Structure formats: structure tokens, C-alpha cells
PDB file of N, CA and C in Angstrom:
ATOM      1  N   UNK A   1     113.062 -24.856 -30.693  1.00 45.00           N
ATOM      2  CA  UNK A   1     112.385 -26.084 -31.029  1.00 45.00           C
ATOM      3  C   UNK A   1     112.338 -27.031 -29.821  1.00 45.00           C
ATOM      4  N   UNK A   2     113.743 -27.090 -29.091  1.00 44.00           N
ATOM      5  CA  UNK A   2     113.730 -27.888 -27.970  1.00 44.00           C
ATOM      6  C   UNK A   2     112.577 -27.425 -27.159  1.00 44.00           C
ATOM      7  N   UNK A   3     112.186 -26.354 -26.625  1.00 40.00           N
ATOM      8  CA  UNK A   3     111.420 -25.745 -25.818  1.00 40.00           C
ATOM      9  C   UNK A   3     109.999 -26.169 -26.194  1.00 40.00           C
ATOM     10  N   UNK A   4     109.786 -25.761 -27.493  1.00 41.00           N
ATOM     11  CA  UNK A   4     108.050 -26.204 -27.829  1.00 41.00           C
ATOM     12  C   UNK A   4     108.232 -28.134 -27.884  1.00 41.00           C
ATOM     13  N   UNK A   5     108.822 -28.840 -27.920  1.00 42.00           N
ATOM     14  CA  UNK A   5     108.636 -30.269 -27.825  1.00 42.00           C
ATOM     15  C   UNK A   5     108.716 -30.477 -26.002  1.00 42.00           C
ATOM     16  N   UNK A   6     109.338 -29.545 -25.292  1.00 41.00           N
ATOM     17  CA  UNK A   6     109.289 -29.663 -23.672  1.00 41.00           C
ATOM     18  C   UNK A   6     107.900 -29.331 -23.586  1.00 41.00           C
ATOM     19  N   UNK A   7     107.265 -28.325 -23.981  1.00 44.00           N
ATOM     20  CA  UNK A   7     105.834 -27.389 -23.432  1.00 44.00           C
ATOM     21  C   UNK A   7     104.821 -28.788 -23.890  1.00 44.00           C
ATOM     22  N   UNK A   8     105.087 -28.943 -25.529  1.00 45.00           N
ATOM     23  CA  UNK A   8     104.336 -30.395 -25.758  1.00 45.00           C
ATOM     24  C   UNK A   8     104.231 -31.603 -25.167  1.00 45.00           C
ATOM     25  N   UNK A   9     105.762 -32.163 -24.244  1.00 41.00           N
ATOM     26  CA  UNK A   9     105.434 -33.346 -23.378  1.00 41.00           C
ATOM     27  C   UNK A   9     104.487 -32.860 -22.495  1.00 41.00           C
ATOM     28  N   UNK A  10     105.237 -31.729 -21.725  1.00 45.00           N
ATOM     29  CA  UNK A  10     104.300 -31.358 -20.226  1.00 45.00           C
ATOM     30  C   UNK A  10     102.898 -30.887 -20.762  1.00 45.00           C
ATOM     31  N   UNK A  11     102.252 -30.441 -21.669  1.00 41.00           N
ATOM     32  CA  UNK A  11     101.252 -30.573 -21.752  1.00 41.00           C
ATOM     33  C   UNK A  11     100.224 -31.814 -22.356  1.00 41.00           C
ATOM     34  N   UNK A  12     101.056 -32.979 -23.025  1.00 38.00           N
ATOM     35  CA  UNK A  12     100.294 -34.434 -22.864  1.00 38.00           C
ATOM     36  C   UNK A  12     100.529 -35.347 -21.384  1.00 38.00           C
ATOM     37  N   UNK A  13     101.880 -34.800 -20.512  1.00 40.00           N
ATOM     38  CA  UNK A  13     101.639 -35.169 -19.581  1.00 40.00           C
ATOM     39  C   UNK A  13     100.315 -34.585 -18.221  1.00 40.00           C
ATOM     40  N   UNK A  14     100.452 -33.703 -18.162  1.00 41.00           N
ATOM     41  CA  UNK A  14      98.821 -33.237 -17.695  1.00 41.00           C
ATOM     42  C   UNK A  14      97.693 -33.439 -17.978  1.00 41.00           C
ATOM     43  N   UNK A  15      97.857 -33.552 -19.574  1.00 41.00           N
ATOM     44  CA  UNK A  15      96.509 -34.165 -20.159  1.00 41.00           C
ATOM     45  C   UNK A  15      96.241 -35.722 -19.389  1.00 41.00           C
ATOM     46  N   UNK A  16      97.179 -36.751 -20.142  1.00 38.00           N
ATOM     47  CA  UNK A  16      96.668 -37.858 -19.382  1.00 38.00           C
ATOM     48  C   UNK A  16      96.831 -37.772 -17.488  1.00 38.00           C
ATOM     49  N   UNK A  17      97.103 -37.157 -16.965  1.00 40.00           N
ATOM     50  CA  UNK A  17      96.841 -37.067 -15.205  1.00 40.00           C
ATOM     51  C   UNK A  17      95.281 -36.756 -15.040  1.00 40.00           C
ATOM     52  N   UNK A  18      95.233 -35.586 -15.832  1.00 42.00           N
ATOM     53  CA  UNK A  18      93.686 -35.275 -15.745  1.00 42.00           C
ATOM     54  C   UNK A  18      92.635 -36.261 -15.862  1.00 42.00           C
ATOM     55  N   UNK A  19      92.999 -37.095 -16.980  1.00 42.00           N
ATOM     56  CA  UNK A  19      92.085 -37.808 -17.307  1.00 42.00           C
ATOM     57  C   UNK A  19      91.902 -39.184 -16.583  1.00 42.00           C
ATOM     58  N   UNK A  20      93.082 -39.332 -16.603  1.00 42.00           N
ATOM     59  CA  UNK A  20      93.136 -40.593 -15.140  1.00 42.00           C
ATOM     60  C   UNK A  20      92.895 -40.225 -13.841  1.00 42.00           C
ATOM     61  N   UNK A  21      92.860 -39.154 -13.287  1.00 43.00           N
ATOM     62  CA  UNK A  21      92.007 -39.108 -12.331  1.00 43.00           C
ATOM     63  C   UNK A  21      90.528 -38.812 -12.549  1.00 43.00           C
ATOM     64  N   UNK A  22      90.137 -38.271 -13.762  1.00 47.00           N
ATOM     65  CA  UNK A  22      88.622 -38.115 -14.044  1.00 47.00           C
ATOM     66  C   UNK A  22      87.913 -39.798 -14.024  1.00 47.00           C
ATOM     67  N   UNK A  23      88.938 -40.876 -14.299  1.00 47.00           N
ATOM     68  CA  UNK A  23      88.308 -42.462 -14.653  1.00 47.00           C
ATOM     69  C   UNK A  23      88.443 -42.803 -13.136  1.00 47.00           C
ATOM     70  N   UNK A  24      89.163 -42.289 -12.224  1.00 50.00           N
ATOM     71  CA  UNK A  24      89.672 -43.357 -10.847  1.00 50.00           C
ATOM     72  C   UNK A  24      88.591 -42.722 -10.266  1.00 50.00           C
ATOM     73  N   UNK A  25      87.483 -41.430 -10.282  1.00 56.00           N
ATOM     74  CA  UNK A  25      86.779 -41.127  -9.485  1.00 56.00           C
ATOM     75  C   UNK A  25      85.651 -41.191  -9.559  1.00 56.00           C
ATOM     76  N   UNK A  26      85.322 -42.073 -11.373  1.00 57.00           N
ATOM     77  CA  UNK A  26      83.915 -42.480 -11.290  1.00 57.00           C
ATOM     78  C   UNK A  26      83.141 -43.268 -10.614  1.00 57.00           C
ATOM     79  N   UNK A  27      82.513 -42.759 -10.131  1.00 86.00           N
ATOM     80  CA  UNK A  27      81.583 -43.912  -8.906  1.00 86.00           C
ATOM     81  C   UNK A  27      80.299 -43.938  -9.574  1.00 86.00           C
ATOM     82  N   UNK A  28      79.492 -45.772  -9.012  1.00 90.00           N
ATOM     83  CA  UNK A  28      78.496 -46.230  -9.565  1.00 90.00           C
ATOM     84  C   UNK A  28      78.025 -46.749  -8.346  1.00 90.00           C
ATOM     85  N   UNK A  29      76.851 -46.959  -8.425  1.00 91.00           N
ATOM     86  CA  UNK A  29      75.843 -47.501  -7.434  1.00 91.00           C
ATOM     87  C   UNK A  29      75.295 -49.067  -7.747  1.00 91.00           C
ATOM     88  N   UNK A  30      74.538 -49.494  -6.818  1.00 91.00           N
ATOM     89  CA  UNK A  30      73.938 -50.920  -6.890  1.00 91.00           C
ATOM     90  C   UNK A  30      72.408 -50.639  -6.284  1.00 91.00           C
ATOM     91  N   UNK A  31      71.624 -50.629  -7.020  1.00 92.00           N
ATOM     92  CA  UNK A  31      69.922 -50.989  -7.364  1.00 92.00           C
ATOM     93  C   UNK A  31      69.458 -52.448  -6.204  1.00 92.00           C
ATOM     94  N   UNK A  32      69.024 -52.792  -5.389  1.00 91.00           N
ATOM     95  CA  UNK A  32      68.406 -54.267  -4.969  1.00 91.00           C
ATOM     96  C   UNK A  32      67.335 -54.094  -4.779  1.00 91.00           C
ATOM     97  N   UNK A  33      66.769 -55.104  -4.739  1.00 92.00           N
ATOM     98  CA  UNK A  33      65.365 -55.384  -4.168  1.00 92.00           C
ATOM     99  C   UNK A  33      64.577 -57.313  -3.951  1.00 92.00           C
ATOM    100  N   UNK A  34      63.359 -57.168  -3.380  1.00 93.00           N
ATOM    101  CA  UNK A  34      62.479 -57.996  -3.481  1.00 93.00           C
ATOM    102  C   UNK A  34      61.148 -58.275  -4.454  1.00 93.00           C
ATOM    103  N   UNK A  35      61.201 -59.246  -4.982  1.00 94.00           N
ATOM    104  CA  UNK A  35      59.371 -58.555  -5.309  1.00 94.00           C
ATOM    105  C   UNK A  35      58.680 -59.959  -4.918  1.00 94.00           C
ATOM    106  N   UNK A  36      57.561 -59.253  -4.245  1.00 92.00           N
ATOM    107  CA  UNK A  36      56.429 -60.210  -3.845  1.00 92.00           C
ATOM    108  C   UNK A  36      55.340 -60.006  -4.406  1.00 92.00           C
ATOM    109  N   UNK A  37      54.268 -61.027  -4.538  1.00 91.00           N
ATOM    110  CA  UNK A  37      52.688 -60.774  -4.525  1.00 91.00           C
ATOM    111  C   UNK A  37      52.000 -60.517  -3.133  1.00 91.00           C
ATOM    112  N   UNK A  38      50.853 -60.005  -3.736  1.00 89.00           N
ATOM    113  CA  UNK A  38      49.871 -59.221  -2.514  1.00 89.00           C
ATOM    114  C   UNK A  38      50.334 -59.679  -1.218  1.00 89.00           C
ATOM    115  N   UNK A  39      49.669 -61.215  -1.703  1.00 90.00           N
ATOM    116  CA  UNK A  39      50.048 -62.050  -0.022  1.00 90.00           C
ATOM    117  C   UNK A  39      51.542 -61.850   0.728  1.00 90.00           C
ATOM    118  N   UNK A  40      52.505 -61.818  -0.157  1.00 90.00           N
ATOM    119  CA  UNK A  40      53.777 -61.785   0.486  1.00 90.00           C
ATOM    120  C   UNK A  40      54.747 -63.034   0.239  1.00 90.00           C
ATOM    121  N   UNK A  41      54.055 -63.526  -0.848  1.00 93.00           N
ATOM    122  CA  UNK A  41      54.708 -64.547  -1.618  1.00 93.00           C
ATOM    123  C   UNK A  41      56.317 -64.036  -2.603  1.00 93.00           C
ATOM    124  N   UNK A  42      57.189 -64.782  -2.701  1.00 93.00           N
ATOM    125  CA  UNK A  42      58.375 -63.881  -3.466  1.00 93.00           C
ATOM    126  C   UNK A  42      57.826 -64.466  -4.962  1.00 93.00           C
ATOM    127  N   UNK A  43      58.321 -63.647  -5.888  1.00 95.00           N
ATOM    128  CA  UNK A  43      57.612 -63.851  -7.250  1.00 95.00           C
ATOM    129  C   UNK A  43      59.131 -64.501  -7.984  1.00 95.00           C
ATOM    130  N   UNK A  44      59.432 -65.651  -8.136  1.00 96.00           N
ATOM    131  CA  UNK A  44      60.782 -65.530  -9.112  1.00 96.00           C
ATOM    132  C   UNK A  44      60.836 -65.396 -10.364  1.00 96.00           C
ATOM    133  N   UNK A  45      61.732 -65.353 -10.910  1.00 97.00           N
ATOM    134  CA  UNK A  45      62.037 -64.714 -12.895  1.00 97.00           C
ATOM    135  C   UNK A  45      60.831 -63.746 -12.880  1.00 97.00           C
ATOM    136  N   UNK A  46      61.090 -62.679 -12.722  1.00 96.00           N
ATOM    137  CA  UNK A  46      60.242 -61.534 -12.870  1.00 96.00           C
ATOM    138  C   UNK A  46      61.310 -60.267 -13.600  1.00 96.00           C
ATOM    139  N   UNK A  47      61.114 -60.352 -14.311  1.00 97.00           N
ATOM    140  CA  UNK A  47      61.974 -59.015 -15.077  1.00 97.00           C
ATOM    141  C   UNK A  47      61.410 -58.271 -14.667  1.00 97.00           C
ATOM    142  N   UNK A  48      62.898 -57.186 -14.408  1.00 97.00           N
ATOM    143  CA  UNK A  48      63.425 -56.592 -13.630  1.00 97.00           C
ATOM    144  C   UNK A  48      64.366 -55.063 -14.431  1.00 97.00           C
ATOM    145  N   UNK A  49      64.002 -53.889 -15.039  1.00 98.00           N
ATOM    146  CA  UNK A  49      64.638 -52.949 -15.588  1.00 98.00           C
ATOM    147  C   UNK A  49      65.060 -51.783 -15.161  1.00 98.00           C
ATOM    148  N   UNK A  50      66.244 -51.805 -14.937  1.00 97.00           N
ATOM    149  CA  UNK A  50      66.464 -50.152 -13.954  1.00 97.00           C
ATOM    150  C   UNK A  50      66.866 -49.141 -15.397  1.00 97.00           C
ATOM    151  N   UNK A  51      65.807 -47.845 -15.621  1.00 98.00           N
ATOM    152  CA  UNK A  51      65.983 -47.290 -16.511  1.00 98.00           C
ATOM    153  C   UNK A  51      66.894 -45.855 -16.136  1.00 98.00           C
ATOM    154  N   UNK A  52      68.088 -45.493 -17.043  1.00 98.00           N
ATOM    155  CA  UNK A  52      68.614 -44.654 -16.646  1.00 98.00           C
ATOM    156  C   UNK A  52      67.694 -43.066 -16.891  1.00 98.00           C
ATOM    157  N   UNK A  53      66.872 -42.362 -16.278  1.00 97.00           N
ATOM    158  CA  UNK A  53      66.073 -41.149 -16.935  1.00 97.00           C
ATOM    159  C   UNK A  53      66.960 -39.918 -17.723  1.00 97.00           C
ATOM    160  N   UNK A  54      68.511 -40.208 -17.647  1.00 95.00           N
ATOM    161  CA  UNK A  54      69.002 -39.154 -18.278  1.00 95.00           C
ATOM    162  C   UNK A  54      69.542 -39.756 -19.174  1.00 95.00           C
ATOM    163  N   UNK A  55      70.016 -40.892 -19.637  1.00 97.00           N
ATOM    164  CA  UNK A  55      70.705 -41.656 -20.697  1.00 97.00           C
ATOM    165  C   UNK A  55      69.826 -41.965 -21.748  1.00 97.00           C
ATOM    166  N   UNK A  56      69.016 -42.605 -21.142  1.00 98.00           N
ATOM    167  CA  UNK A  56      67.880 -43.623 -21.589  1.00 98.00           C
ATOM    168  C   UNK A  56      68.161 -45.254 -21.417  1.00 98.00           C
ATOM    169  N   UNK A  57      69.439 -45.550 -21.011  1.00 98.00           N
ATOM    170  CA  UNK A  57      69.796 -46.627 -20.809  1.00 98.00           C
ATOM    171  C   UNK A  57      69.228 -47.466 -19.966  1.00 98.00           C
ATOM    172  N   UNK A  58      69.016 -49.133 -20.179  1.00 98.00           N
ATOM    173  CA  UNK A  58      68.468 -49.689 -19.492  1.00 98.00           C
ATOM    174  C   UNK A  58      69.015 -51.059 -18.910  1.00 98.00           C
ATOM    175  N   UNK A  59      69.566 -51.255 -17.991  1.00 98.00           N
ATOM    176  CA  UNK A  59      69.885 -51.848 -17.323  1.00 98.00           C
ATOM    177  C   UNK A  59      68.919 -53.196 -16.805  1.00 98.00           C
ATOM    178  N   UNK A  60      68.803 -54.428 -17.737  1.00 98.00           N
ATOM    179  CA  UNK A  60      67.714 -55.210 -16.966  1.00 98.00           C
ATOM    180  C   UNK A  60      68.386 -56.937 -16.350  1.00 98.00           C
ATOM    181  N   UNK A  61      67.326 -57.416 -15.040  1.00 98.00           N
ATOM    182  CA  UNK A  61      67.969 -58.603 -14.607  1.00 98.00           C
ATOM    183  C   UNK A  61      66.553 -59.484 -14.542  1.00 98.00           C
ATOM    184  N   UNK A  62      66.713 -60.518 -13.921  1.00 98.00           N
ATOM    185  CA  UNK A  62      65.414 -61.233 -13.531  1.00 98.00           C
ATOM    186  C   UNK A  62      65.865 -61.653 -11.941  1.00 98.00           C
ATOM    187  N   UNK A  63      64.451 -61.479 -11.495  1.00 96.00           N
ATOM    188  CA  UNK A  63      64.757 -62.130  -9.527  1.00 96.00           C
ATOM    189  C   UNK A  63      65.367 -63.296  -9.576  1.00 96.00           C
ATOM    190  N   UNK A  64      65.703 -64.055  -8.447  1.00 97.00           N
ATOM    191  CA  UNK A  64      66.221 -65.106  -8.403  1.00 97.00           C
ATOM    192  C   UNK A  64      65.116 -66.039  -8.025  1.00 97.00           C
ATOM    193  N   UNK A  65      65.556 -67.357  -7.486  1.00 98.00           N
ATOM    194  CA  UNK A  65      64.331 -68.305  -7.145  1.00 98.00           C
ATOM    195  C   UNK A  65      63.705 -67.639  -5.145  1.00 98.00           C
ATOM    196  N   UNK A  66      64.321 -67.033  -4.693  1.00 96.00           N
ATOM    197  CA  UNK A  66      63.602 -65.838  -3.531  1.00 96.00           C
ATOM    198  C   UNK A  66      63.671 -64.992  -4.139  1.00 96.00           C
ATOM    199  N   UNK A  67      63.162 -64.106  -5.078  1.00 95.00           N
ATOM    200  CA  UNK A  67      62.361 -62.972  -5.385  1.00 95.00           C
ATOM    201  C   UNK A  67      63.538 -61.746  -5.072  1.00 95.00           C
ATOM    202  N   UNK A  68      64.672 -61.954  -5.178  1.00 95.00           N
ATOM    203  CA  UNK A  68      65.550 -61.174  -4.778  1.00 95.00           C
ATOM    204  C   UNK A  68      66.107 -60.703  -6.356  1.00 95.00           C
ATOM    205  N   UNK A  69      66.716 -59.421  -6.428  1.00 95.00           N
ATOM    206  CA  UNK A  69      67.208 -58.995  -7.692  1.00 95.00           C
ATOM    207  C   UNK A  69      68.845 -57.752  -7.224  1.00 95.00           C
ATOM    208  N   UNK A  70      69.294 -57.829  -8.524  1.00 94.00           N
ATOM    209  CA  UNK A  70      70.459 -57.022  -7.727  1.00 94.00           C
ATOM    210  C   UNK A  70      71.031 -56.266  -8.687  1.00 94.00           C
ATOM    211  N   UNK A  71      71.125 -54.768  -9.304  1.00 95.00           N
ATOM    212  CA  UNK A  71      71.614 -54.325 -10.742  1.00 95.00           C
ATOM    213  C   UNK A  71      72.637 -53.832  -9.962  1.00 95.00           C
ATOM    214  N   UNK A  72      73.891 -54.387 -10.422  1.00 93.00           N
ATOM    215  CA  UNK A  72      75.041 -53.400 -10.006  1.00 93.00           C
ATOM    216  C   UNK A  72      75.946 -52.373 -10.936  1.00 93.00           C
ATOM    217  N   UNK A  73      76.822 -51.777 -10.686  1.00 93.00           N
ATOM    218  CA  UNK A  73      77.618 -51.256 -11.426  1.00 93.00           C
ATOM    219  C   UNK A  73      76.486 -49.865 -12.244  1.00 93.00           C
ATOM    220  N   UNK A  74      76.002 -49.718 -11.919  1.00 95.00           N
ATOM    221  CA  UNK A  74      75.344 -48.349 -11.922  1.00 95.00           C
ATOM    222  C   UNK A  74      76.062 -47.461 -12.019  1.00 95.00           C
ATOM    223  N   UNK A  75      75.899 -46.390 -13.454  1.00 94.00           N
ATOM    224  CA  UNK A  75      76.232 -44.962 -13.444  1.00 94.00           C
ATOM    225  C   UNK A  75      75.495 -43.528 -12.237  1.00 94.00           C
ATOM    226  N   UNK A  76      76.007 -43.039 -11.112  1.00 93.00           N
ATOM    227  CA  UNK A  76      75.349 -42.492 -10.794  1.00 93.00           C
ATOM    228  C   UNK A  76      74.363 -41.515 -11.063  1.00 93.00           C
ATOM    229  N   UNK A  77      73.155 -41.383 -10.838  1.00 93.00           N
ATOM    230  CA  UNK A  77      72.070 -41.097 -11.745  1.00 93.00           C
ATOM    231  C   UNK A  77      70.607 -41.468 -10.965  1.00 93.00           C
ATOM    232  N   UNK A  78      69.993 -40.557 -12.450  1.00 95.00           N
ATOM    233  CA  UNK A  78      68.291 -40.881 -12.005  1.00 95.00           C
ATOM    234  C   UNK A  78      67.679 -42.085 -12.740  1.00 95.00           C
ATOM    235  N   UNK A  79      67.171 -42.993 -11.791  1.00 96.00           N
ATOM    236  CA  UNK A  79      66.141 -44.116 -12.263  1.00 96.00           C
ATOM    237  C   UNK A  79      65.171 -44.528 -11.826  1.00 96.00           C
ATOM    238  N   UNK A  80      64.603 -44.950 -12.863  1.00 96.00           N
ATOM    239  CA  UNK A  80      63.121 -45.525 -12.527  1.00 96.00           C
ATOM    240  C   UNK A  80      62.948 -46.484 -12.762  1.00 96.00           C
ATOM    241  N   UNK A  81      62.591 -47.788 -11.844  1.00 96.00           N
ATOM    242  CA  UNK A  81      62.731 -49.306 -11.765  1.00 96.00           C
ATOM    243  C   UNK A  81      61.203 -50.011 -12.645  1.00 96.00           C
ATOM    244  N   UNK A  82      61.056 -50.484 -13.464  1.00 95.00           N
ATOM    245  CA  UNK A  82      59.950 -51.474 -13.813  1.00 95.00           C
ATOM    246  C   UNK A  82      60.194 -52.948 -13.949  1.00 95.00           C
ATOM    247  N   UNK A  83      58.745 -53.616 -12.886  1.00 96.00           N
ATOM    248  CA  UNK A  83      58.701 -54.906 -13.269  1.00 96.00           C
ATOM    249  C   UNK A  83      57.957 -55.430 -13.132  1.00 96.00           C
ATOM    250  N   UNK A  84      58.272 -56.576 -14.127  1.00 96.00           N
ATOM    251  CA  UNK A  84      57.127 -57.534 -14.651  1.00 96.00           C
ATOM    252  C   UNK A  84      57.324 -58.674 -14.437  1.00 96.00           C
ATOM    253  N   UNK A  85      55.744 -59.506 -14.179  1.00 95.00           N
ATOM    254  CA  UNK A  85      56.015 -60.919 -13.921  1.00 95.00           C
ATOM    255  C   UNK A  85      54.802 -61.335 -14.916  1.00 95.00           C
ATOM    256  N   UNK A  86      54.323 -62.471 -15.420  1.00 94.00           N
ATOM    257  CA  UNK A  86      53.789 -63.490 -15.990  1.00 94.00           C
ATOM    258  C   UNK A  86      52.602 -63.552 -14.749  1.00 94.00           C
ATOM    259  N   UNK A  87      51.250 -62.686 -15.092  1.00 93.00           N
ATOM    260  CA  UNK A  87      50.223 -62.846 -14.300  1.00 93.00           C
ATOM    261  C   UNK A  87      50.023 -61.968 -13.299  1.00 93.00           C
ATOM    262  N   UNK A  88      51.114 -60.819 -13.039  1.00 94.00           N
ATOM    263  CA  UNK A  88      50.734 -59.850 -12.734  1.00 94.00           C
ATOM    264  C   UNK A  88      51.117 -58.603 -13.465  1.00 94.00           C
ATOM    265  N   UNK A  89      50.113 -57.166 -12.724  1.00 92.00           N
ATOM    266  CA  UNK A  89      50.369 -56.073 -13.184  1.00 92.00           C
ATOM    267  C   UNK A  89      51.410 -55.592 -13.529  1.00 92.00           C
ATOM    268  N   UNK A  90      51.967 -55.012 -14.669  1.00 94.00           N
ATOM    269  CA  UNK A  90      53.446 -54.328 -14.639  1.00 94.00           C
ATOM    270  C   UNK A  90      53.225 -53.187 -13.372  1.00 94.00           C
ATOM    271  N   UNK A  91      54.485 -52.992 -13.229  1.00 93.00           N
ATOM    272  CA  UNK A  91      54.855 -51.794 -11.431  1.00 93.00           C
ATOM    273  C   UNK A  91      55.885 -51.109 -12.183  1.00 93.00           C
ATOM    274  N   UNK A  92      55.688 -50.127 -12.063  1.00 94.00           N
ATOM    275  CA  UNK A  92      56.992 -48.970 -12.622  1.00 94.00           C
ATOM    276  C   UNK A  92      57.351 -48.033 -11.030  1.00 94.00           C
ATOM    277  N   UNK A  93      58.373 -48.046 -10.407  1.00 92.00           N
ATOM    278  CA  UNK A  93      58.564 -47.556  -9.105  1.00 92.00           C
ATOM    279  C   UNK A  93      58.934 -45.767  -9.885  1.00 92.00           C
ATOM    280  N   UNK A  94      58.710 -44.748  -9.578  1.00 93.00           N
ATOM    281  CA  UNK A  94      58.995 -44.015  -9.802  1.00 93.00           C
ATOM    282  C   UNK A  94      60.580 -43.113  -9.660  1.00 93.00           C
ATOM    283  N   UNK A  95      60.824 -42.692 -10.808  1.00 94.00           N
ATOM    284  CA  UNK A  95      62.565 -42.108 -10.679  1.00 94.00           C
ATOM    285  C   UNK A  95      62.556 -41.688  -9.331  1.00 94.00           C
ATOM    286  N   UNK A  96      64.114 -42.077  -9.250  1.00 91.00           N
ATOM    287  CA  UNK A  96      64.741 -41.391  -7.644  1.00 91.00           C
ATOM    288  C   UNK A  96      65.971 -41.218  -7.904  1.00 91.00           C
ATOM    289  N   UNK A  97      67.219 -40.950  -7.134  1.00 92.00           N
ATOM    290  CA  UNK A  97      68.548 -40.731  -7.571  1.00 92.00           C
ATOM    291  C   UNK A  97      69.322 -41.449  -7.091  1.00 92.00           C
ATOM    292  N   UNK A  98      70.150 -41.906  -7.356  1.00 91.00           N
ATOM    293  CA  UNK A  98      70.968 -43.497  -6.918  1.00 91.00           C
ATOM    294  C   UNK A  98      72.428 -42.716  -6.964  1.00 91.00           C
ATOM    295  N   UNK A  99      72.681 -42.663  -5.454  1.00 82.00           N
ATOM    296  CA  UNK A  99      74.172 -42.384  -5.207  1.00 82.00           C
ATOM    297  C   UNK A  99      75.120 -43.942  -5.201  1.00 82.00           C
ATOM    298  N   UNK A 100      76.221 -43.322  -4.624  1.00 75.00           N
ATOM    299  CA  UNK A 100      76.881 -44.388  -4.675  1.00 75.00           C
ATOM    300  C   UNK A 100      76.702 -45.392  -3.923  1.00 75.00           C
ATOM    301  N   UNK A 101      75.987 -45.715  -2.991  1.00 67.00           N
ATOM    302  CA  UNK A 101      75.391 -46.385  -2.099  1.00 67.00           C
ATOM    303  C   UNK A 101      74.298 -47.644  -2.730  1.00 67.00           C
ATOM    304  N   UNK A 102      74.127 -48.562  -2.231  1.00 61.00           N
ATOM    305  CA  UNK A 102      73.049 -49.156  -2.581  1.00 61.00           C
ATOM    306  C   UNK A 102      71.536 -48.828  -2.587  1.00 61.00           C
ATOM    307  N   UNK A 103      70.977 -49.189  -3.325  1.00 66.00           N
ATOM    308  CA  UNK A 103      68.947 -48.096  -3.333  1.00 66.00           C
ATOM    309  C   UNK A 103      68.872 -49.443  -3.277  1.00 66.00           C
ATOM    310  N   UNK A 104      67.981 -50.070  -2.181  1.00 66.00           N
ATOM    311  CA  UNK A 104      67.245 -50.932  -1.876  1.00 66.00           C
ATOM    312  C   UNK A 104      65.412 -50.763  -2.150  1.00 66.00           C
ATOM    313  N   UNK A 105      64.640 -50.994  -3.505  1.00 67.00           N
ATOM    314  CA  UNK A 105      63.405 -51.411  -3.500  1.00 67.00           C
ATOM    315  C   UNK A 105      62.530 -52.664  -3.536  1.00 67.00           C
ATOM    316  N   UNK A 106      61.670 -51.998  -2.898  1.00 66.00           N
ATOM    317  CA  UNK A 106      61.102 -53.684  -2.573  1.00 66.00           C
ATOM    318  C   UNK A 106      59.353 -53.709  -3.952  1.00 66.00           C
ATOM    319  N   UNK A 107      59.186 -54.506  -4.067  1.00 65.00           N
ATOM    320  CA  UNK A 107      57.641 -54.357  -4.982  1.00 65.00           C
ATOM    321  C   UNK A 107      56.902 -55.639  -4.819  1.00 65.00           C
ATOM    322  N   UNK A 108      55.749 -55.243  -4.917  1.00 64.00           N
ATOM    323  CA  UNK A 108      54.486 -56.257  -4.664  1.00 64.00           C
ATOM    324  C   UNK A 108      53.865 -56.180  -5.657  1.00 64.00           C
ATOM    325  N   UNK A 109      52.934 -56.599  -6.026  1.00 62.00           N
ATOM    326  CA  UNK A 109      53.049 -56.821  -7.539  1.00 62.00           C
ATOM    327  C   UNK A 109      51.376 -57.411  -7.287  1.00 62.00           C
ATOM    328  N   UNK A 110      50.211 -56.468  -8.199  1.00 55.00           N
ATOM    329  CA  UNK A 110      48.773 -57.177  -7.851  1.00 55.00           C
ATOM    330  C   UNK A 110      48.550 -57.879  -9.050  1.00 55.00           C
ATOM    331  N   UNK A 111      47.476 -59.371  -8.631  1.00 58.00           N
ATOM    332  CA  UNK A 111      47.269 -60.031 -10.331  1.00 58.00           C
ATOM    333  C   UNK A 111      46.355 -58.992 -11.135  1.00 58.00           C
TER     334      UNK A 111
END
């Protein structure tokens, strides 16, 4: 009996090692960008959605007052960025893969 309650610690102790190193090695990425109009004007409060293509999850922000936007904490993964402003075209940037690194896109946006 002593023996199977030893085999039982050491095997919940491995269990949780495993699993705590499976959480310490998840890595996420950070999405940025600009968005301007044609001219090169920055567009502010322009929603802003980084869609996850394998989750379906959607991640959304609005630019700031310079046209700047920033999704962080990203699951690494495939996404595809859409955005919209009040008077112009919606822009859907097409999926790409977002390592752990920052993906910097920029968008212009026609009325």
C-alpha cells in the first residue's frame, strides 16, 4: 500500500511539472499598426479587429488620436486584421502568422 501511495505522489508530482512548464512556455505576440487615409492623414477611433483564423476569436481596439493601434497579448497564431472607420471603406488585411514578435501593419483606408 505504502508503495502504490509513493508511485501516486510521484506521478501527481510529474503531472503538475509538466504542466507548469507547458503554462511558462506559452508565448503570445503583439499586432501594431497605423491607419491613414489616401492622402496620408492618420484616421483616429477607427475600429480595429485582429481575428484569430483558427479560434475564431476576436481580439478588437480602436486607434488612438495619431492613428496608431496596438493588440497585445496575442495567442500565437493565424490572423487577419479588419478595419473600419466612419466614411471609409472597410480593409480586411489578409491572414498571416504572428510569432512571438511584434507584426507591424499599416492601412490606408479609401472614402
Amino acid at each position: 500500500m505504502k508503495v502504490f501511495r509513493f508511485i501516486q505522489s510521484i506521478t501527481l508530482l510529474l503531472t503538475l511539472t509538466f504542466v507548469s512548464a507547458a503554462v511558462a512556455q506559452t508565448v503570445t505576440g503583439t499586432i501594431t499598426g497605423e491607419v491613414t487615409d489616401p492622402n496620408g492623414a492618420v484616421v483616429s477611433s477607427a475600429q480595429v479587429v485582429a481575428h484569430n483564423t483558427s479560434t475564431g476569436v476576436d481580439s478588437p481596439t480602436t486607434t488612438n488620436a495619431d492613428g496608431f493601434y496596438r493588440i497585445q497579448s496575442l495567442p500565437i497564431g493565424r490572423y487577419e486584421v479588419t478595419v473600419q472607420a466612419a466614411g471609409f471603406n472597410k480593409e480586411t488585411i489578409p491572414a498571416f502568422s504572428l510569432d512571438r514578435k511584434s507584426t507591424r501593419l499599416n492601412s490606408s483606408h479609401a472614402n
